[in-house]
């Protein structure tokens, strides 16, 4: 398996792990994504696109909470990736996080997958 670049950042209630696997930049937020922690996720997503890695896979399997600020970070990443010819895939959303996407209708604008493996092979 191609592990590529592996990184991690932490700000209290949120840790963000990143790694490159093949053509995908995998970003894994762990914990709570809200207005206090949103920049911790925004930075690696934007950096990946700026560096030409425009197939972003956000592994949400360890994301416990996402508010509207976190949703806006993901929507912004989607727009930036699409402008560069890429995509954003979301994988493994927990029920509470999935509900935010369902209520807002945001799941309709993302490629949503049940597992990380499904997202990587899509």
PDB file of C-alpha atoms in Angstrom:
ATOM      1  CA  UNK A   1       0.000   0.000   0.000  1.00  0.00           C
ATOM      2  CA  UNK A   2       1.281   3.454  -0.937  1.00  0.00           C
ATOM      3  CA  UNK A   3       1.418   5.418   2.324  1.00  0.00           C
ATOM      4  CA  UNK A   4       2.867   8.557   0.736  1.00  0.00           C
ATOM      5  CA  UNK A   5       3.038  11.553   3.005  1.00  0.00           C
ATOM      6  CA  UNK A   6       1.571  11.049   6.455  1.00  0.00           C
ATOM      7  CA  UNK A   7       0.800  13.935   8.799  1.00  0.00           C
ATOM      8  CA  UNK A   8      -1.179  14.862  11.867  1.00  0.00           C
ATOM      9  CA  UNK A   9      -2.336  18.022  13.631  1.00  0.00           C
ATOM     10  CA  UNK A  10      -4.208  18.435  16.895  1.00  0.00           C
ATOM     11  CA  UNK A  11      -6.215  21.232  18.493  1.00  0.00           C
ATOM     12  CA  UNK A  12      -7.970  20.056  21.635  1.00  0.00           C
ATOM     13  CA  UNK A  13     -11.178  18.367  20.527  1.00  0.00           C
ATOM     14  CA  UNK A  14     -10.054  17.659  16.951  1.00  0.00           C
ATOM     15  CA  UNK A  15      -7.106  15.849  15.474  1.00  0.00           C
ATOM     16  CA  UNK A  16      -6.619  15.681  11.714  1.00  0.00           C
ATOM     17  CA  UNK A  17      -4.573  12.916  10.130  1.00  0.00           C
ATOM     18  CA  UNK A  18      -3.508  13.095   6.493  1.00  0.00           C
ATOM     19  CA  UNK A  19      -1.902  10.654   4.105  1.00  0.00           C
ATOM     20  CA  UNK A  20      -1.548  10.175   0.394  1.00  0.00           C
ATOM     21  CA  UNK A  21      -2.604   6.864  -1.108  1.00  0.00           C
ATOM     22  CA  UNK A  22      -2.286   6.559  -4.865  1.00  0.00           C
ATOM     23  CA  UNK A  23      -4.136   9.485  -6.440  1.00  0.00           C
ATOM     24  CA  UNK A  24      -6.077  10.262  -3.257  1.00  0.00           C
ATOM     25  CA  UNK A  25      -5.316  12.575  -0.372  1.00  0.00           C
ATOM     26  CA  UNK A  26      -6.979  10.961   2.641  1.00  0.00           C
ATOM     27  CA  UNK A  27      -7.914  13.360   5.415  1.00  0.00           C
ATOM     28  CA  UNK A  28      -9.233  11.895   8.664  1.00  0.00           C
ATOM     29  CA  UNK A  29     -10.744  14.270  11.209  1.00  0.00           C
ATOM     30  CA  UNK A  30     -10.968  12.681  14.661  1.00  0.00           C
ATOM     31  CA  UNK A  31     -13.240  14.241  17.279  1.00  0.00           C
ATOM     32  CA  UNK A  32     -15.422  17.341  17.016  1.00  0.00           C
ATOM     33  CA  UNK A  33     -15.479  19.643  13.986  1.00  0.00           C
ATOM     34  CA  UNK A  34     -16.913  23.036  14.911  1.00  0.00           C
ATOM     35  CA  UNK A  35     -16.131  26.752  14.709  1.00  0.00           C
ATOM     36  CA  UNK A  36     -13.235  26.342  17.164  1.00  0.00           C
ATOM     37  CA  UNK A  37     -11.553  23.524  15.223  1.00  0.00           C
ATOM     38  CA  UNK A  38     -12.577  24.124  11.603  1.00  0.00           C
ATOM     39  CA  UNK A  39      -9.266  25.662  10.512  1.00  0.00           C
ATOM     40  CA  UNK A  40      -7.482  22.488  11.537  1.00  0.00           C
ATOM     41  CA  UNK A  41      -9.404  20.646   8.799  1.00  0.00           C
ATOM     42  CA  UNK A  42      -9.500  23.518   6.294  1.00  0.00           C
ATOM     43  CA  UNK A  43      -5.714  23.878   6.144  1.00  0.00           C
ATOM     44  CA  UNK A  44      -4.772  20.345   4.984  1.00  0.00           C
ATOM     45  CA  UNK A  45      -7.675  20.229   2.509  1.00  0.00           C
ATOM     46  CA  UNK A  46      -6.648  23.529   0.911  1.00  0.00           C
ATOM     47  CA  UNK A  47      -2.952  22.609   0.986  1.00  0.00           C
ATOM     48  CA  UNK A  48      -3.640  19.320  -0.814  1.00  0.00           C
ATOM     49  CA  UNK A  49      -5.490  21.090  -3.640  1.00  0.00           C
ATOM     50  CA  UNK A  50      -2.849  23.834  -3.838  1.00  0.00           C
ATOM     51  CA  UNK A  51      -0.210  21.111  -4.233  1.00  0.00           C
ATOM     52  CA  UNK A  52      -2.173  19.389  -7.018  1.00  0.00           C
ATOM     53  CA  UNK A  53      -3.767  16.561  -5.042  1.00  0.00           C
ATOM     54  CA  UNK A  54      -7.372  17.193  -6.070  1.00  0.00           C
ATOM     55  CA  UNK A  55      -8.962  13.818  -5.303  1.00  0.00           C
ATOM     56  CA  UNK A  56      -9.802  14.311  -1.653  1.00  0.00           C
ATOM     57  CA  UNK A  57     -11.224  11.534   0.500  1.00  0.00           C
ATOM     58  CA  UNK A  58     -12.462  12.622   3.921  1.00  0.00           C
ATOM     59  CA  UNK A  59     -12.687   9.612   6.226  1.00  0.00           C
ATOM     60  CA  UNK A  60     -15.478  10.637   8.621  1.00  0.00           C
ATOM     61  CA  UNK A  61     -15.555   7.342  10.514  1.00  0.00           C
ATOM     62  CA  UNK A  62     -13.928   8.925  13.593  1.00  0.00           C
ATOM     63  CA  UNK A  63     -15.729  12.280  13.389  1.00  0.00           C
ATOM     64  CA  UNK A  64     -18.087  12.517  16.373  1.00  0.00           C
ATOM     65  CA  UNK A  65     -19.661  15.913  15.654  1.00  0.00           C
ATOM     66  CA  UNK A  66     -19.894  18.403  12.792  1.00  0.00           C
ATOM     67  CA  UNK A  67     -21.630  21.785  12.996  1.00  0.00           C
ATOM     68  CA  UNK A  68     -22.424  24.245  10.210  1.00  0.00           C
ATOM     69  CA  UNK A  69     -18.883  25.669  10.265  1.00  0.00           C
ATOM     70  CA  UNK A  70     -17.450  22.215   9.655  1.00  0.00           C
ATOM     71  CA  UNK A  71     -19.963  21.632   6.891  1.00  0.00           C
ATOM     72  CA  UNK A  72     -18.889  24.909   5.284  1.00  0.00           C
ATOM     73  CA  UNK A  73     -15.236  23.802   5.404  1.00  0.00           C
ATOM     74  CA  UNK A  74     -16.130  20.643   3.494  1.00  0.00           C
ATOM     75  CA  UNK A  75     -18.280  22.563   0.999  1.00  0.00           C
ATOM     76  CA  UNK A  76     -15.429  25.023   0.441  1.00  0.00           C
ATOM     77  CA  UNK A  77     -12.992  22.166  -0.144  1.00  0.00           C
ATOM     78  CA  UNK A  78     -15.420  20.641  -2.627  1.00  0.00           C
ATOM     79  CA  UNK A  79     -15.633  23.887  -4.605  1.00  0.00           C
ATOM     80  CA  UNK A  80     -11.869  24.367  -4.611  1.00  0.00           C
ATOM     81  CA  UNK A  81     -11.220  20.765  -5.661  1.00  0.00           C
ATOM     82  CA  UNK A  82     -13.823  20.923  -8.438  1.00  0.00           C
ATOM     83  CA  UNK A  83     -12.356  24.188  -9.768  1.00  0.00           C
ATOM     84  CA  UNK A  84      -9.050  22.304 -10.067  1.00  0.00           C
ATOM     85  CA  UNK A  85     -10.726  19.356 -11.819  1.00  0.00           C
ATOM     86  CA  UNK A  86     -10.997  17.171  -8.733  1.00  0.00           C
ATOM     87  CA  UNK A  87     -13.558  15.700  -6.359  1.00  0.00           C
ATOM     88  CA  UNK A  88     -14.292  15.298  -2.665  1.00  0.00           C
ATOM     89  CA  UNK A  89     -15.494  11.934  -1.372  1.00  0.00           C
ATOM     90  CA  UNK A  90     -16.880  11.466   2.130  1.00  0.00           C
ATOM     91  CA  UNK A  91     -16.621   8.058   3.758  1.00  0.00           C
ATOM     92  CA  UNK A  92     -17.932   6.291   6.828  1.00  0.00           C
ATOM     93  CA  UNK A  93     -20.099   9.021   8.333  1.00  0.00           C
ATOM     94  CA  UNK A  94     -21.383   8.377  11.836  1.00  0.00           C
ATOM     95  CA  UNK A  95     -25.180   8.774  12.225  1.00  0.00           C
ATOM     96  CA  UNK A  96     -24.989  12.145  14.011  1.00  0.00           C
ATOM     97  CA  UNK A  97     -22.748  13.624  11.315  1.00  0.00           C
ATOM     98  CA  UNK A  98     -24.777  12.052   8.509  1.00  0.00           C
ATOM     99  CA  UNK A  99     -27.892  13.672   9.970  1.00  0.00           C
ATOM    100  CA  UNK A 100     -26.358  17.160   9.585  1.00  0.00           C
ATOM    101  CA  UNK A 101     -25.710  16.437   5.917  1.00  0.00           C
ATOM    102  CA  UNK A 102     -29.210  15.019   5.471  1.00  0.00           C
ATOM    103  CA  UNK A 103     -30.975  17.964   7.157  1.00  0.00           C
ATOM    104  CA  UNK A 104     -29.053  20.547   5.116  1.00  0.00           C
ATOM    105  CA  UNK A 105     -29.236  18.623   1.844  1.00  0.00           C
ATOM    106  CA  UNK A 106     -25.438  18.647   1.608  1.00  0.00           C
ATOM    107  CA  UNK A 107     -25.243  14.890   1.015  1.00  0.00           C
ATOM    108  CA  UNK A 108     -26.642  15.578  -2.464  1.00  0.00           C
ATOM    109  CA  UNK A 109     -23.525  17.541  -3.506  1.00  0.00           C
ATOM    110  CA  UNK A 110     -20.911  15.089  -2.212  1.00  0.00           C
ATOM    111  CA  UNK A 111     -19.952  11.592  -3.259  1.00  0.00           C
ATOM    112  CA  UNK A 112     -20.836   9.754  -0.024  1.00  0.00           C
ATOM    113  CA  UNK A 113     -19.573   6.223   0.611  1.00  0.00           C
ATOM    114  CA  UNK A 114     -20.195   3.755   3.416  1.00  0.00           C
ATOM    115  CA  UNK A 115     -16.517   2.957   3.944  1.00  0.00           C
ATOM    116  CA  UNK A 116     -13.095   4.369   3.200  1.00  0.00           C
ATOM    117  CA  UNK A 117     -12.352   1.427   0.910  1.00  0.00           C
ATOM    118  CA  UNK A 118     -15.466   2.152  -1.156  1.00  0.00           C
ATOM    119  CA  UNK A 119     -14.438   5.804  -1.477  1.00  0.00           C
ATOM    120  CA  UNK A 120     -10.917   4.902  -2.556  1.00  0.00           C
ATOM    121  CA  UNK A 121     -12.227   2.576  -5.257  1.00  0.00           C
ATOM    122  CA  UNK A 122     -14.968   4.891  -6.557  1.00  0.00           C
TER     123      UNK A 122
END
